Amino acid sequence: MRADRLVATLLFMQARGRVTAAEVAAELEVSVATARRDLEALSAAGIPVYPQAGRGGGWSLIGGARTDLSGLTAGETRALFLLAGPAAAAAPEVKSALRKLVRALPQTFRADAAAAADAVVVDPARWGRPEPQPPAVLDTLQRAVVDRRRVRIEYARAGQRTMRTVDPWGLVEKETIWYLLAGTERGQRTFRLDRIGAVTVLDEPAERPADFDLHAVWSRVVDRMEQRRSAVAARVAVSERLAPILADQQGRNCTLVGSTDDGRVLAEITADTPEMVARQLAGWAGDVEVLDPAEVKAELAAIGAELVRANSSQPGEPGQ
């Protein structure tokens, strides 16, 4: 792609100072004529590139000018704007940074970058629900993570509020819920931001493992959570038509494992307790049959009886 070649040519010139068309051709493995056309295109696009004739001549950047592309290829630039573009609608700082980066790009690439920034809209709100708002403490904790400052947080759990001093390591958003991964005197802990009240940034450096990898640590947290949530497994039978819908709704908690003698799909539904498995399936009513274990069947029966009691009207009561 020519755009990639133009960026590569510009970066080559930055590294070498003055180049000839032959040197560019050898570096990029193109013909000398193609390299010359690319150099002329850079000059025509407004890049301070000019030719110098005669012995020892070539092409140079005026005054040693440099671009702010920092080694990005055209494809990488588009990917950056595609990624950052959706966030710009909610983050003025991101929008401002994108505008500055567009101005820093050569004129040849600005149209593609601007188009990429406007190509994607991310709407986090589920149908029928308002757009989720970030926790009030998010900005403060983000700054503490970046600045490596220790924080004191008020944390609510099991109906109790406690004050904790932690070393913030990183923040993760999963399904609109934000989590703080932090070091404590008892080791690594994970805190939900919607349970954090007051946050005080302390004038103390936060300690963080030298080999800390946020992605890897979060993956281990998710694995442990999934194991806890999969302590109970129920075998259920569902029609072939509804099996994909059940699998999509339950996500990791559903595994399609085969078929029954009557042609239905056999699935395994997991959760941390029999009650939670039953609650996950209660809305399916008779479309899903629980085959085992008996504890889940009993919980479903209890839920059904509770619904009957709560929604049955006696003579003379409202609804009759």
Tab-separated table of C-alpha atoms in Angstrom:
chain	number	residue	atom	x	y	z
A	1	MET	CA	0.000	0.000	0.000
A	2	ARG	CA	1.384	3.384	-1.017
A	3	ALA	CA	0.439	5.107	2.244
A	4	ASP	CA	2.576	2.623	4.169
A	5	ARG	CA	5.455	3.241	1.759
A	6	LEU	CA	5.207	7.011	2.208
A	7	VAL	CA	5.392	6.673	5.985
A	8	ALA	CA	8.325	4.275	5.688
A	9	THR	CA	10.093	6.687	3.353
A	10	LEU	CA	9.613	9.575	5.774
A	11	LEU	CA	10.924	7.547	8.713
A	12	PHE	CA	13.928	6.425	6.636
A	13	MET	CA	14.700	10.055	5.890
A	14	GLN	CA	14.479	10.929	9.584
A	15	ALA	CA	17.008	8.207	10.381
A	16	ARG	CA	19.418	9.071	7.551
A	17	GLY	CA	19.018	12.843	7.192
A	18	ARG	CA	19.701	12.950	3.449
A	19	VAL	CA	18.815	10.131	1.055
A	20	THR	CA	18.858	9.431	-2.662
A	21	ALA	CA	16.049	7.864	-4.626
A	22	ALA	CA	18.288	4.841	-5.165
A	23	GLU	CA	18.831	4.415	-1.412
A	24	VAL	CA	15.091	4.645	-0.742
A	25	ALA	CA	14.444	2.123	-3.511
A	26	ALA	CA	16.945	-0.320	-2.014
A	27	GLU	CA	15.593	0.122	1.506
A	28	LEU	CA	11.928	-0.368	0.534
A	29	GLU	CA	12.582	-2.849	-2.270
A	30	VAL	CA	10.888	-0.775	-4.968
A	31	SER	CA	12.091	0.689	-8.254
A	32	VAL	CA	14.048	3.942	-8.338
A	33	ALA	CA	11.229	5.542	-10.331
A	34	THR	CA	8.692	4.533	-7.653
A	35	ALA	CA	10.939	5.872	-4.885
A	36	ARG	CA	11.310	9.182	-6.748
A	37	ARG	CA	7.533	9.476	-7.196
A	38	ASP	CA	7.040	8.806	-3.465
A	39	LEU	CA	9.547	11.505	-2.520
A	40	GLU	CA	7.819	13.963	-4.843
A	41	ALA	CA	4.441	13.016	-3.329
A	42	LEU	CA	5.721	13.743	0.165
A	43	SER	CA	6.906	17.168	-0.959
A	44	ALA	CA	3.601	17.893	-2.718
A	45	ALA	CA	1.672	16.850	0.436
A	46	GLY	CA	3.282	19.622	2.450
A	47	ILE	CA	6.036	17.618	4.125
A	48	PRO	CA	9.229	19.762	4.295
A	49	VAL	CA	11.094	17.465	1.890
A	50	TYR	CA	13.173	19.001	-0.886
A	51	PRO	CA	15.597	17.737	-3.544
A	52	GLN	CA	19.178	18.931	-3.850
A	53	ALA	CA	20.790	18.536	-7.232
A	54	GLY	CA	24.408	17.892	-8.084
A	55	ARG	CA	27.191	15.733	-6.675
A	56	GLY	CA	26.408	14.641	-3.123
A	57	GLY	CA	22.792	15.736	-3.551
A	58	GLY	CA	19.630	13.850	-2.728
A	59	TRP	CA	16.484	14.471	-0.724
A	60	SER	CA	16.451	16.060	2.738
A	61	LEU	CA	14.045	17.212	5.432
A	62	ILE	CA	14.271	20.987	5.763
A	63	GLY	CA	16.090	21.933	8.951
A	64	GLY	CA	16.126	18.334	10.113
A	65	ALA	CA	12.327	18.465	10.521
A	66	ARG	CA	10.722	15.430	12.096
A	67	THR	CA	7.226	13.994	12.116
A	68	ASP	CA	5.385	12.888	15.259
A	69	LEU	CA	4.354	9.559	13.779
A	70	SER	CA	6.776	7.778	16.120
A	71	GLY	CA	7.203	4.877	13.739
A	72	LEU	CA	3.489	4.250	13.103
A	73	THR	CA	2.566	2.752	9.758
A	74	ALA	CA	-0.578	3.880	7.957
A	75	GLY	CA	-2.329	0.712	9.099
A	76	GLU	CA	-1.298	1.315	12.702
A	77	THR	CA	-2.512	4.910	12.486
A	78	ARG	CA	-5.927	3.771	11.247
A	79	ALA	CA	-6.091	1.133	13.986
A	80	LEU	CA	-5.281	3.761	16.615
A	81	PHE	CA	-8.068	6.071	15.434
A	82	LEU	CA	-10.540	3.186	15.153
A	83	LEU	CA	-9.779	2.244	18.753
A	84	ALA	CA	-9.713	5.739	20.226
A	85	GLY	CA	-12.539	7.189	18.145
A	86	PRO	CA	-15.455	5.666	20.129
A	87	ALA	CA	-13.947	6.859	23.408
A	88	ALA	CA	-13.718	10.428	22.144
A	89	ALA	CA	-17.467	10.937	22.469
A	90	ALA	CA	-17.281	10.462	26.238
A	91	ALA	CA	-13.767	11.731	26.953
A	92	PRO	CA	-12.927	15.344	25.990
A	93	GLU	CA	-9.228	14.668	26.635
A	94	VAL	CA	-9.225	11.865	24.069
A	95	LYS	CA	-11.030	14.027	21.530
A	96	SER	CA	-8.498	16.810	22.040
A	97	ALA	CA	-5.583	14.394	21.680
A	98	LEU	CA	-7.029	13.016	18.429
A	99	ARG	CA	-7.353	16.515	16.991
A	100	LYS	CA	-3.717	17.258	17.823
A	101	LEU	CA	-2.562	13.971	16.324
A	102	VAL	CA	-4.507	14.643	13.118
A	103	ARG	CA	-2.769	18.010	12.790
A	104	ALA	CA	0.601	16.300	13.274
A	105	LEU	CA	-0.049	13.774	10.515
A	106	PRO	CA	1.051	14.494	6.950
A	107	GLN	CA	-1.824	15.867	4.847
A	108	THR	CA	-1.851	12.642	2.816
A	109	PHE	CA	-2.943	10.588	5.838
A	110	ARG	CA	-5.340	13.009	7.542
A	111	ALA	CA	-8.450	11.994	5.604
A	112	ASP	CA	-7.982	8.292	6.427
A	113	ALA	CA	-7.337	9.064	10.104
A	114	ALA	CA	-10.398	11.302	10.397
A	115	ALA	CA	-12.566	8.706	8.635
A	116	ALA	CA	-11.336	5.971	10.998
A	117	ALA	CA	-12.149	8.102	14.045
A	118	ASP	CA	-15.742	8.489	12.833
A	119	ALA	CA	-16.187	4.898	11.641
A	120	VAL	CA	-17.239	3.262	14.919
A	121	VAL	CA	-19.691	4.164	17.676
A	122	VAL	CA	-19.746	2.103	20.880
A	123	ASP	CA	-23.074	2.259	22.731
A	124	PRO	CA	-22.630	0.493	26.106
A	125	ALA	CA	-26.282	0.864	27.130
A	126	ARG	CA	-28.420	-2.260	26.917
A	127	TRP	CA	-31.827	-1.954	25.252
A	128	GLY	CA	-34.327	-0.386	27.611
A	129	ARG	CA	-31.650	0.720	30.067
A	130	PRO	CA	-29.776	4.003	30.523
A	131	GLU	CA	-26.123	4.272	29.594
A	132	PRO	CA	-24.001	3.074	32.530
A	133	GLN	CA	-22.090	5.858	34.240
A	134	PRO	CA	-18.506	5.323	35.407
A	135	PRO	CA	-17.955	5.196	39.184
A	136	ALA	CA	-17.305	8.577	40.789
A	137	VAL	CA	-13.948	7.359	42.151
A	138	LEU	CA	-12.655	6.135	38.781
A	139	ASP	CA	-10.699	9.274	37.808
A	140	THR	CA	-9.014	9.528	41.217
A	141	LEU	CA	-7.968	5.886	41.175
A	142	GLN	CA	-6.732	6.141	37.577
A	143	ARG	CA	-4.440	9.001	38.541
A	144	ALA	CA	-3.215	7.066	41.579
A	145	VAL	CA	-2.407	4.024	39.409
A	146	VAL	CA	-0.515	6.128	36.861
A	147	ASP	CA	1.287	8.223	39.494
A	148	ARG	CA	2.031	5.112	41.600
A	149	ARG	CA	0.585	6.638	44.774
A	150	ARG	CA	-0.835	4.671	47.705
A	151	VAL	CA	-4.527	5.269	48.507
A	152	ARG	CA	-6.859	4.890	51.464
A	153	ILE	CA	-10.307	3.653	50.485
A	154	GLU	CA	-13.609	3.204	52.276
A	155	TYR	CA	-14.928	-0.211	51.248
A	156	ALA	CA	-18.383	-1.703	51.814
A	157	ARG	CA	-18.801	-5.462	51.990
A	158	ALA	CA	-21.338	-7.715	53.728
A	159	GLY	CA	-23.064	-4.669	55.176
A	160	GLN	CA	-19.906	-3.328	56.823
A	161	ARG	CA	-17.683	-0.396	55.877
A	162	THR	CA	-13.964	-0.537	56.527
A	163	MET	CA	-11.013	1.731	55.764
A	164	ARG	CA	-8.164	0.106	53.863
A	165	THR	CA	-4.794	1.366	52.698
A	166	VAL	CA	-3.778	-0.249	49.405
A	167	ASP	CA	-1.254	-0.001	46.591
A	168	PRO	CA	-3.291	0.459	43.365
A	169	TRP	CA	-1.898	-1.706	40.561
A	170	GLY	CA	-4.478	-1.481	37.801
A	171	LEU	CA	-8.113	-1.035	36.818
A	172	VAL	CA	-10.310	-3.381	34.788
A	173	GLU	CA	-13.799	-2.926	33.358
A	174	LYS	CA	-15.821	-6.088	32.803
A	175	GLU	CA	-19.447	-5.931	31.672
A	176	THR	CA	-19.741	-2.268	32.797
A	177	ILE	CA	-18.415	-3.124	36.302
A	178	TRP	CA	-15.055	-1.635	37.270
A	179	TYR	CA	-12.524	-3.441	39.468
A	180	LEU	CA	-9.357	-2.280	41.212
A	181	LEU	CA	-6.476	-4.734	41.493
A	182	ALA	CA	-4.297	-3.716	44.411
A	183	GLY	CA	-1.641	-4.863	46.797
A	184	THR	CA	-2.478	-5.042	50.501
A	185	GLU	CA	-0.720	-6.235	53.636
A	186	ARG	CA	-2.460	-9.578	53.003
A	187	GLY	CA	-1.411	-9.804	49.368
A	188	GLN	CA	-3.212	-9.109	46.115
A	189	ARG	CA	-6.888	-8.177	46.385
A	190	THR	CA	-9.652	-7.204	43.949
A	191	PHE	CA	-12.112	-4.422	44.846
A	192	ARG	CA	-15.315	-3.421	43.057
A	193	LEU	CA	-15.379	0.324	42.461
A	194	ASP	CA	-19.131	0.541	43.077
A	195	ARG	CA	-18.424	-0.539	46.668
A	196	ILE	CA	-15.723	2.079	47.217
A	197	GLY	CA	-16.787	5.243	49.000
A	198	ALA	CA	-14.253	7.926	49.851
A	199	VAL	CA	-10.778	7.744	48.291
A	200	THR	CA	-7.764	9.583	49.652
A	201	VAL	CA	-4.538	9.660	47.660
A	202	LEU	CA	-1.619	9.518	50.092
A	203	ASP	CA	1.748	11.166	49.722
A	204	GLU	CA	3.402	7.763	49.746
A	205	PRO	CA	4.758	5.770	46.790
A	206	ALA	CA	2.807	2.652	45.934
A	207	GLU	CA	4.692	-0.618	45.795
A	208	ARG	CA	4.115	-2.690	42.686
A	209	PRO	CA	5.825	-5.938	41.598
A	210	ALA	CA	8.456	-5.294	38.956
A	211	ASP	CA	7.073	-8.050	36.745
A	212	PHE	CA	3.419	-7.060	37.197
A	213	ASP	CA	1.311	-7.770	34.079
A	214	LEU	CA	-2.249	-6.464	34.489
A	215	HIS	CA	-3.692	-8.611	31.703
A	216	ALA	CA	-2.136	-11.813	33.038
A	217	VAL	CA	-3.148	-11.075	36.641
A	218	TRP	CA	-6.730	-10.297	35.640
A	219	SER	CA	-6.900	-13.520	33.601
A	220	ARG	CA	-6.004	-15.464	36.745
A	221	VAL	CA	-8.657	-13.570	38.730
A	222	VAL	CA	-11.274	-14.456	36.103
A	223	ASP	CA	-10.196	-18.110	36.075
A	224	ARG	CA	-10.540	-18.356	39.866
A	225	MET	CA	-13.936	-16.658	39.752
A	226	GLU	CA	-15.173	-18.984	37.019
A	227	GLN	CA	-14.052	-22.000	39.027
A	228	ARG	CA	-16.029	-20.776	42.056
A	229	ARG	CA	-19.043	-20.049	39.891
A	230	SER	CA	-18.866	-23.546	38.381
A	231	ALA	CA	-19.004	-25.488	41.666
A	232	VAL	CA	-22.440	-26.937	40.799
A	233	ALA	CA	-23.274	-28.392	37.383
A	234	ALA	CA	-26.765	-29.347	36.229
A	235	ARG	CA	-27.608	-31.430	33.178
A	236	VAL	CA	-30.554	-29.998	31.276
A	237	ALA	CA	-32.455	-30.847	28.102
A	238	VAL	CA	-33.557	-28.104	25.711
A	239	SER	CA	-35.010	-28.111	22.205
A	240	GLU	CA	-32.588	-27.858	19.302
A	241	ARG	CA	-34.183	-24.543	18.336
A	242	LEU	CA	-33.623	-22.942	21.735
A	243	ALA	CA	-30.206	-24.452	22.524
A	244	PRO	CA	-28.197	-21.655	20.817
A	245	ILE	CA	-30.225	-19.028	22.698
A	246	LEU	CA	-29.622	-20.770	26.022
A	247	ALA	CA	-25.894	-21.018	25.269
A	248	ASP	CA	-25.707	-17.333	24.350
A	249	GLN	CA	-27.598	-16.257	27.470
A	250	GLN	CA	-25.526	-18.344	29.885
A	251	GLY	CA	-22.146	-17.721	28.256
A	252	ARG	CA	-19.322	-19.570	29.996
A	253	ASN	CA	-21.864	-21.165	32.320
A	254	CYS	CA	-23.306	-23.300	29.514
A	255	THR	CA	-21.703	-26.189	27.628
A	256	LEU	CA	-23.564	-28.148	24.955
A	257	VAL	CA	-22.508	-31.747	25.547
A	258	GLY	CA	-24.661	-33.928	23.288
A	259	SER	CA	-28.245	-34.940	22.652
A	260	THR	CA	-31.008	-36.864	24.430
A	261	ASP	CA	-32.871	-39.937	23.164
A	262	ASP	CA	-35.864	-37.781	22.182
A	263	GLY	CA	-33.757	-35.457	19.996
A	264	ARG	CA	-33.291	-32.560	22.374
A	265	VAL	CA	-29.925	-30.962	23.090
A	266	LEU	CA	-28.154	-31.925	26.292
A	267	ALA	CA	-26.450	-29.011	28.046
A	268	GLU	CA	-24.533	-28.455	31.265
A	269	ILE	CA	-25.331	-25.305	33.276
A	270	THR	CA	-22.983	-24.259	36.076
A	271	ALA	CA	-23.124	-21.825	39.011
A	272	ASP	CA	-21.764	-21.570	42.531
A	273	THR	CA	-24.847	-23.054	44.275
A	274	PRO	CA	-27.908	-25.170	43.332
A	275	GLU	CA	-30.088	-22.123	44.049
A	276	MET	CA	-28.168	-19.965	41.570
A	277	VAL	CA	-28.443	-22.640	38.853
A	278	ALA	CA	-32.197	-22.783	39.481
A	279	ARG	CA	-32.532	-18.989	39.329
A	280	GLN	CA	-30.643	-18.919	36.035
A	281	LEU	CA	-33.110	-21.423	34.554
A	282	ALA	CA	-36.369	-20.345	36.214
A	283	GLY	CA	-37.234	-17.908	33.437
A	284	TRP	CA	-37.144	-20.711	30.871
A	285	ALA	CA	-40.156	-22.405	32.516
A	286	GLY	CA	-41.008	-25.632	30.677
A	287	ASP	CA	-38.654	-24.993	27.757
A	288	VAL	CA	-35.753	-26.412	29.801
A	289	GLU	CA	-35.956	-29.684	31.731
A	290	VAL	CA	-33.458	-30.251	34.534
A	291	LEU	CA	-32.369	-33.896	34.526
A	292	ASP	CA	-30.066	-33.730	37.550
A	293	PRO	CA	-28.949	-33.109	40.256
A	294	ALA	CA	-31.931	-33.434	42.566
A	295	GLU	CA	-30.868	-30.329	44.542
A	296	VAL	CA	-31.369	-28.093	41.495
A	297	LYS	CA	-34.733	-29.709	40.691
A	298	ALA	CA	-35.837	-29.072	44.286
A	299	GLU	CA	-34.762	-25.415	44.102
A	300	LEU	CA	-36.697	-24.953	40.865
A	301	ALA	CA	-39.780	-26.515	42.442
A	302	ALA	CA	-39.453	-24.156	45.401
A	303	ILE	CA	-39.179	-21.142	43.082
A	304	GLY	CA	-42.265	-22.307	41.195
A	305	ALA	CA	-44.271	-22.724	44.388
A	306	GLU	CA	-43.177	-19.281	45.567
A	307	LEU	CA	-44.319	-17.741	42.279
A	308	VAL	CA	-47.684	-19.455	42.534
A	309	ARG	CA	-48.196	-18.162	46.070
A	310	ALA	CA	-47.127	-14.638	45.212
A	311	ASN	CA	-49.242	-14.367	42.087
A	312	SER	CA	-52.389	-16.294	43.005
A	313	SER	CA	-55.381	-14.184	44.095
A	314	GLN	CA	-58.003	-15.348	46.574
A	315	PRO	CA	-61.709	-14.503	46.156
A	316	GLY	CA	-62.321	-10.918	47.200
A	317	GLU	CA	-58.671	-9.895	46.777
A	318	PRO	CA	-57.358	-7.569	44.058
A	319	GLY	CA	-57.235	-9.316	40.727
A	320	GLN	CA	-60.558	-11.131	41.132
